[in-house]
């Protein structure tokens, strides 16, 4: 989530005040609850006035919803409500705002960055969104509608359209006077974008450049070329990787006609990167990104159940595989006890491979061009780990029932399953990626199915072949 | 990894040149290989001159080591070698540099930010590190030794000690003249820190503040208070969460005497956040963070094997559990086929809970104060999912062998295991966290052990109790 520019400078006067306060939020929650119940609004206001919106947002999330709503009304009087609400996760934001009058939400929307405002509007029910837009001025609505038109997760949806730009033919002196006129509003502006008459981007001038240049120079003459630009249609993840890669603080956004339409700053990117990490971790475990710690339980059920049902179908494959070998198991029931070892070792070692591959893809270290090398490496690791663990398995299996053939079967089962697990762990994300899907998507469920099915098939299949040869079981027809 | 300040502005002259080039790195790798073999160094230089160090680093990682070393020597002549090496993951850096003469490494070290230099030195073998330090000037060594003294993963290890500070009694006019004198070196400086005679931090003045203030004002009079400072001993993760939380671009670092000793910028934090995500994902899969896609296979074996051996020990618990019920299995072998369904469903639904909890802790949404609420929610989700999936299990088990008792057992096994899995998935990270450990540490291995053991115990235990009651099996003594 992008943040309002008005929140960029912590407002606490003490040097580390807002940060220290965070360590005991639960105390503050109790105190505020008591003050709310006794109606001591003055006292609450003086506490909230000293806190950073991000810290207040944290406290709001720990409070019961009615307390939260009351506090937001108070914050609104302190002119801090909008910035605070912008700090809340979208899920909470929508839940909280639904209860407020459209006029009040409109006032919120007016006070925060347009990109945050668009985020909030997007999460409101359609009717409420419509009412809020009606309560706004026409030009405000125009800007918001444009932002709302950009697809989620695009640069357009995270950029700030309020970008500070000056005409190329302005002199440094004139530019400085323009900046003085803007005053406080530009508190966090570092770079000034230079545009021609068509609003096309010509270059960039930093505040420091202005400071060092002669008064009469034109902006055009001192502007540096902009080496990286974004387009509103680009995905926010691509924008994040460019900004992280080149260590940029701000990147201008231009449309198809090279017109300057917005700016993306690195603090927005920090949020995008955090979201991307969540998505990656969630995908592996077959979770939807809306499924958070405090999502309503029934929403979590609805989001998780389809995956678990799919998991049921794949688990049937494993059951079916074991079912094929009921004859062998009935003759040597100890095999049933060994099955979870073979499957579990394969699952966990395969998940190591899977994780390394998925993270390598996300970090950009693993690409189609070197995928084969990565696959070979993982198989080699699976083979070496497999040989060592098979040795341990041999000893344990032998000791378990004083039967060397059980040791041999367990060792072989582990070895085969670890190599197969390495192959599966590497091929699942590479295949998903090649299919244009998220390489982490439900990968753990796919992996454990493969390692269960292959593990059982290898272990029990070897038992059926070898045990008669060893004379442990009679030959079947 | 922090980056050299000289890399902060992409050097490609074309607007999106360096970014577009990235899309076909494999072509460039082949071209450069051919040019290297035919000794066309001039041509290589002209290609490299147009690329951003981050892009060159990408290409280096795709090349065979000998090519890479030769390219770095060429880059060194282009004065781009240092910045490029600083962009490589530390593992590659150390591997590449080991081969170079100490004098050349010293030259590298001199050209990049001290924090990057310290990182590189830290990864070199002790003897080589010593040789490089000997090849440097005394004052350079002093600064590096101080940085090397800070523990890894602390603010001290990522901060840039070359922070631009000016005395509080300077006038704006004098300050501007000082900044002019520094010129290009300050290309990326946005804020000027203001210090007193003891180098203690008094406040901060932005370039824009200087631009707007009267010439004769003192810096002290226009400085704004600094609301957040870091200490060198603070963990880099804490620093990252402060900077991300308050949307800061740069935060000064002060020592115990409030003396200004460095600065941490948001681009360093972007790297810290990426590393933190890797660590979290890796911890869950019982992986060490040095275990990357292209780590040497034997290193990966060494890093993964201890965890898999532990996994072997825990898998024995599951095997032992099943072993307790060999009598029941031998009388109804179909139970062996159903075991993986019960265990697998528990494992995957537990891993959903586990992931939500671990991510909630990492994002700061889940705290000790609301842990109980999260636990209750997960158990509720497990119960509802369990009831629905138990219903499906009942039907499938019944149809499997036209035996209603099998359906009942499978359904009950799934229901019990899903609730236990929710409990385990929630309690494992909360317990690890309370013990002061990484809440993700090997959590998947612990979880699957719990769901296997509990799943088998519940399913087979229910079979032993219920089947005689149903008259399916004879009562045991």
Short mmCIF file of N, CA and C in Angstrom, two decimals, chain A residues 379-474:
data_model
loop_
_atom_site.label_atom_id
_atom_site.label_comp_id
_atom_site.label_asym_id
_atom_site.label_seq_id
_atom_site.Cartn_x
_atom_site.Cartn_y
_atom_site.Cartn_z
N UNK A 379 19.72 -32.50 -8.56
CA UNK A 379 19.73 -33.96 -8.63
C UNK A 379 20.99 -34.50 -7.97
N UNK A 380 22.12 -33.83 -8.20
CA UNK A 380 23.37 -34.25 -7.57
C UNK A 380 23.26 -34.19 -6.05
N UNK A 381 22.68 -33.08 -5.55
CA UNK A 381 22.50 -32.95 -4.10
C UNK A 381 21.58 -34.05 -3.58
N UNK A 382 20.49 -34.31 -4.32
CA UNK A 382 19.55 -35.36 -3.92
C UNK A 382 20.23 -36.72 -3.88
N UNK A 383 21.11 -36.94 -4.84
CA UNK A 383 21.81 -38.23 -4.94
C UNK A 383 22.76 -38.42 -3.74
N UNK A 384 23.55 -37.38 -3.45
CA UNK A 384 24.52 -37.50 -2.35
C UNK A 384 23.78 -37.62 -1.01
N UNK A 385 22.81 -36.72 -0.76
CA UNK A 385 22.02 -36.83 0.47
C UNK A 385 21.33 -38.18 0.52
N UNK A 386 20.82 -38.64 -0.63
CA UNK A 386 20.10 -39.92 -0.70
C UNK A 386 21.00 -41.07 -0.30
N UNK A 387 22.24 -41.07 -0.79
CA UNK A 387 23.16 -42.17 -0.48
C UNK A 387 23.45 -42.20 1.03
N UNK A 388 23.71 -41.02 1.59
CA UNK A 388 24.04 -40.98 3.03
C UNK A 388 22.85 -41.41 3.88
N UNK A 389 21.66 -40.86 3.55
CA UNK A 389 20.48 -41.18 4.35
C UNK A 389 20.04 -42.62 4.12
N UNK A 390 20.29 -43.13 2.90
CA UNK A 390 19.98 -44.54 2.63
C UNK A 390 20.82 -45.42 3.53
N UNK A 391 22.07 -45.02 3.77
CA UNK A 391 22.94 -45.77 4.67
C UNK A 391 22.36 -45.82 6.08
N UNK A 392 21.92 -44.65 6.55
CA UNK A 392 21.29 -44.61 7.88
C UNK A 392 20.03 -45.47 7.87
N UNK A 393 19.26 -45.36 6.79
CA UNK A 393 18.02 -46.13 6.67
C UNK A 393 18.29 -47.63 6.70
N UNK A 394 19.37 -48.02 6.04
CA UNK A 394 19.72 -49.45 6.01
C UNK A 394 19.94 -49.97 7.43
N UNK A 395 20.73 -49.22 8.21
CA UNK A 395 21.04 -49.65 9.58
C UNK A 395 19.76 -49.68 10.43
N UNK A 396 18.97 -48.61 10.34
CA UNK A 396 17.77 -48.54 11.17
C UNK A 396 16.77 -49.63 10.79
N UNK A 397 16.57 -49.81 9.49
CA UNK A 397 15.63 -50.84 9.04
C UNK A 397 16.07 -52.21 9.52
N UNK A 398 17.38 -52.47 9.44
CA UNK A 398 17.92 -53.77 9.87
C UNK A 398 17.65 -53.97 11.36
N UNK A 399 17.99 -52.91 12.17
CA UNK A 399 17.84 -53.03 13.62
C UNK A 399 16.37 -53.15 14.04
N UNK A 400 15.49 -52.49 13.27
CA UNK A 400 14.07 -52.40 13.64
C UNK A 400 13.48 -53.77 13.97
N UNK A 401 13.73 -54.74 13.07
CA UNK A 401 13.16 -56.07 13.31
C UNK A 401 14.21 -57.15 13.12
N UNK A 402 15.48 -56.72 13.26
CA UNK A 402 16.59 -57.64 13.01
C UNK A 402 16.43 -58.34 11.66
N UNK A 403 16.07 -57.56 10.63
CA UNK A 403 15.86 -58.12 9.29
C UNK A 403 16.63 -57.27 8.28
N UNK A 404 17.72 -57.82 7.72
CA UNK A 404 18.56 -57.04 6.79
C UNK A 404 17.77 -56.60 5.56
N UNK A 405 16.80 -57.42 5.12
CA UNK A 405 16.05 -57.07 3.91
C UNK A 405 15.19 -55.83 4.12
N UNK A 406 14.75 -55.62 5.38
CA UNK A 406 13.97 -54.41 5.65
C UNK A 406 14.87 -53.18 5.53
N UNK A 407 16.10 -53.32 6.04
CA UNK A 407 17.08 -52.23 5.92
C UNK A 407 17.35 -51.90 4.46
N UNK A 408 17.55 -52.94 3.67
CA UNK A 408 17.84 -52.74 2.25
C UNK A 408 16.68 -52.02 1.56
N UNK A 409 15.47 -52.47 1.84
CA UNK A 409 14.29 -51.85 1.21
C UNK A 409 14.16 -50.38 1.63
N UNK A 410 14.32 -50.13 2.92
CA UNK A 410 14.18 -48.77 3.41
C UNK A 410 15.25 -47.87 2.77
N UNK A 411 16.50 -48.37 2.73
CA UNK A 411 17.60 -47.60 2.14
C UNK A 411 17.32 -47.29 0.67
N UNK A 412 16.94 -48.32 -0.08
CA UNK A 412 16.67 -48.12 -1.51
C UNK A 412 15.50 -47.18 -1.72
N UNK A 413 14.45 -47.35 -0.91
CA UNK A 413 13.27 -46.49 -1.03
C UNK A 413 13.66 -45.03 -0.81
N UNK A 414 14.46 -44.77 0.23
CA UNK A 414 14.88 -43.39 0.51
C UNK A 414 15.71 -42.83 -0.64
N UNK A 415 16.67 -43.64 -1.11
CA UNK A 415 17.55 -43.17 -2.19
C UNK A 415 16.74 -42.80 -3.44
N UNK A 416 15.88 -43.71 -3.86
CA UNK A 416 15.08 -43.44 -5.07
C UNK A 416 14.20 -42.22 -4.84
N UNK A 417 13.57 -42.13 -3.67
CA UNK A 417 12.63 -41.04 -3.45
C UNK A 417 13.33 -39.68 -3.33
N UNK A 418 14.54 -39.65 -2.79
CA UNK A 418 15.25 -38.38 -2.68
C UNK A 418 15.68 -37.84 -4.05
N UNK A 419 16.06 -38.75 -4.95
CA UNK A 419 16.42 -38.29 -6.29
C UNK A 419 15.17 -37.81 -7.02
N UNK A 420 14.08 -38.59 -6.90
CA UNK A 420 12.83 -38.17 -7.53
C UNK A 420 12.33 -36.86 -6.94
N UNK A 421 12.50 -36.70 -5.63
CA UNK A 421 12.05 -35.47 -4.96
C UNK A 421 12.84 -34.27 -5.48
N UNK A 422 14.15 -34.46 -5.70
CA UNK A 422 14.97 -33.37 -6.24
C UNK A 422 14.48 -32.99 -7.63
N UNK A 423 14.23 -34.02 -8.45
CA UNK A 423 13.70 -33.77 -9.80
C UNK A 423 12.37 -33.02 -9.73
N UNK A 424 11.47 -33.51 -8.89
CA UNK A 424 10.15 -32.88 -8.79
C UNK A 424 10.27 -31.46 -8.24
N UNK A 425 11.08 -31.31 -7.18
CA UNK A 425 11.24 -29.99 -6.56
C UNK A 425 11.79 -28.97 -7.54
N UNK A 426 12.61 -29.41 -8.48
CA UNK A 426 13.17 -28.49 -9.46
C UNK A 426 12.22 -28.29 -10.64
N UNK A 427 11.57 -29.38 -11.06
CA UNK A 427 10.75 -29.28 -12.28
C UNK A 427 9.40 -28.59 -12.04
N UNK A 428 8.84 -28.73 -10.84
CA UNK A 428 7.53 -28.12 -10.60
C UNK A 428 7.57 -26.60 -10.81
N UNK A 429 8.48 -25.86 -10.13
CA UNK A 429 8.47 -24.41 -10.37
C UNK A 429 8.89 -24.04 -11.79
N UNK A 430 9.84 -24.78 -12.37
CA UNK A 430 10.27 -24.46 -13.73
C UNK A 430 9.12 -24.66 -14.71
N UNK A 431 8.33 -25.71 -14.50
CA UNK A 431 7.21 -25.98 -15.41
C UNK A 431 6.11 -24.94 -15.23
N UNK A 432 5.78 -24.64 -13.98
CA UNK A 432 4.75 -23.62 -13.74
C UNK A 432 5.16 -22.31 -14.39
N UNK A 433 6.43 -21.96 -14.23
CA UNK A 433 6.95 -20.72 -14.80
C UNK A 433 6.82 -20.74 -16.32
N UNK A 434 7.21 -21.85 -16.91
CA UNK A 434 7.14 -21.95 -18.37
C UNK A 434 5.70 -21.88 -18.87
N UNK A 435 4.77 -22.36 -18.05
CA UNK A 435 3.35 -22.29 -18.42
C UNK A 435 2.78 -20.89 -18.19
N UNK A 436 3.65 -19.99 -17.73
CA UNK A 436 3.18 -18.63 -17.49
C UNK A 436 2.45 -18.49 -16.17
N UNK A 437 2.57 -19.51 -15.28
CA UNK A 437 1.91 -19.43 -13.98
C UNK A 437 2.91 -18.99 -12.92
N UNK A 438 2.38 -18.63 -11.76
CA UNK A 438 3.22 -18.33 -10.61
C UNK A 438 4.01 -19.59 -10.24
N UNK A 439 5.36 -19.54 -10.25
CA UNK A 439 6.14 -20.76 -10.00
C UNK A 439 5.93 -21.35 -8.61
N UNK A 440 5.33 -20.58 -7.71
CA UNK A 440 5.14 -21.10 -6.35
C UNK A 440 3.73 -21.66 -6.15
N UNK A 441 2.88 -21.51 -7.18
CA UNK A 441 1.44 -21.77 -7.02
C UNK A 441 1.11 -23.20 -6.59
N UNK A 442 0.72 -23.35 -5.33
CA UNK A 442 0.33 -24.66 -4.81
C UNK A 442 1.42 -25.70 -4.93
N UNK A 443 2.67 -25.22 -5.05
CA UNK A 443 3.78 -26.13 -5.36
C UNK A 443 3.96 -27.19 -4.28
N UNK A 444 3.68 -26.83 -3.02
CA UNK A 444 3.89 -27.80 -1.95
C UNK A 444 2.93 -28.97 -2.06
N UNK A 445 1.68 -28.66 -2.42
CA UNK A 445 0.70 -29.74 -2.58
C UNK A 445 1.10 -30.66 -3.74
N UNK A 446 1.53 -30.05 -4.85
CA UNK A 446 1.96 -30.89 -5.98
C UNK A 446 3.15 -31.75 -5.57
N UNK A 447 4.10 -31.11 -4.88
CA UNK A 447 5.32 -31.83 -4.50
C UNK A 447 5.04 -33.01 -3.60
N UNK A 448 4.24 -32.79 -2.53
CA UNK A 448 4.02 -33.90 -1.60
C UNK A 448 3.24 -35.02 -2.27
N UNK A 449 2.38 -34.68 -3.23
CA UNK A 449 1.70 -35.74 -3.97
C UNK A 449 2.72 -36.59 -4.73
N UNK A 450 3.62 -35.90 -5.44
CA UNK A 450 4.63 -36.63 -6.23
C UNK A 450 5.50 -37.49 -5.32
N UNK A 451 5.97 -36.90 -4.19
CA UNK A 451 6.87 -37.68 -3.34
C UNK A 451 6.13 -38.81 -2.63
N UNK A 452 4.85 -38.61 -2.30
CA UNK A 452 4.08 -39.70 -1.71
C UNK A 452 3.90 -40.84 -2.72
N UNK A 453 3.37 -40.48 -3.89
CA UNK A 453 3.07 -41.50 -4.90
C UNK A 453 4.35 -42.24 -5.31
N UNK A 454 5.39 -41.45 -5.66
CA UNK A 454 6.64 -42.08 -6.10
C UNK A 454 7.29 -42.86 -4.97
N UNK A 455 7.26 -42.28 -3.78
CA UNK A 455 7.89 -42.95 -2.63
C UNK A 455 7.22 -44.29 -2.35
N UNK A 456 5.89 -44.29 -2.28
CA UNK A 456 5.19 -45.53 -2.00
C UNK A 456 5.41 -46.54 -3.12
N UNK A 457 5.35 -46.04 -4.36
CA UNK A 457 5.50 -46.95 -5.49
C UNK A 457 6.89 -47.58 -5.49
N UNK A 458 7.90 -46.75 -5.25
CA UNK A 458 9.27 -47.28 -5.24
C UNK A 458 9.47 -48.26 -4.09
N UNK A 459 9.05 -47.84 -2.90
CA UNK A 459 9.30 -48.66 -1.72
C UNK A 459 8.52 -49.99 -1.77
N UNK A 460 7.22 -49.89 -2.02
CA UNK A 460 6.40 -51.11 -2.02
C UNK A 460 6.66 -51.93 -3.28
N UNK A 461 6.93 -51.24 -4.40
CA UNK A 461 7.24 -51.97 -5.64
C UNK A 461 8.52 -52.78 -5.48
N UNK A 462 9.55 -52.16 -4.88
CA UNK A 462 10.79 -52.88 -4.63
C UNK A 462 10.53 -54.07 -3.70
N UNK A 463 9.65 -53.84 -2.72
CA UNK A 463 9.33 -54.93 -1.78
C UNK A 463 8.72 -56.11 -2.55
N UNK A 464 7.78 -55.80 -3.44
CA UNK A 464 7.13 -56.89 -4.17
C UNK A 464 8.12 -57.65 -5.04
N UNK A 465 9.08 -56.93 -5.64
CA UNK A 465 10.05 -57.59 -6.51
C UNK A 465 11.10 -58.35 -5.69
N UNK A 466 11.64 -57.66 -4.66
CA UNK A 466 12.82 -58.21 -3.98
C UNK A 466 12.48 -59.25 -2.91
N UNK A 467 11.40 -59.04 -2.17
CA UNK A 467 11.14 -59.93 -1.03
C UNK A 467 11.01 -61.40 -1.46
N UNK A 468 10.32 -61.69 -2.58
CA UNK A 468 10.30 -63.09 -3.03
C UNK A 468 11.71 -63.58 -3.39
N UNK A 469 12.52 -62.71 -4.01
CA UNK A 469 13.88 -63.11 -4.38
C UNK A 469 14.70 -63.46 -3.15
N UNK A 470 14.47 -62.66 -2.06
CA UNK A 470 15.21 -62.91 -0.83
C UNK A 470 14.64 -64.12 -0.08
N UNK A 471 13.51 -64.61 -0.56
CA UNK A 471 12.88 -65.74 0.14
C UNK A 471 12.10 -65.31 1.37
N UNK A 472 11.88 -63.98 1.52
CA UNK A 472 11.12 -63.53 2.68
C UNK A 472 9.62 -63.76 2.45
N UNK A 473 9.20 -63.50 1.21
CA UNK A 473 7.80 -63.73 0.86
C UNK A 473 7.75 -64.82 -0.20
N UNK A 474 6.64 -65.52 -0.28
CA UNK A 474 6.50 -66.46 -1.38
C UNK A 474 6.33 -65.71 -2.70
#
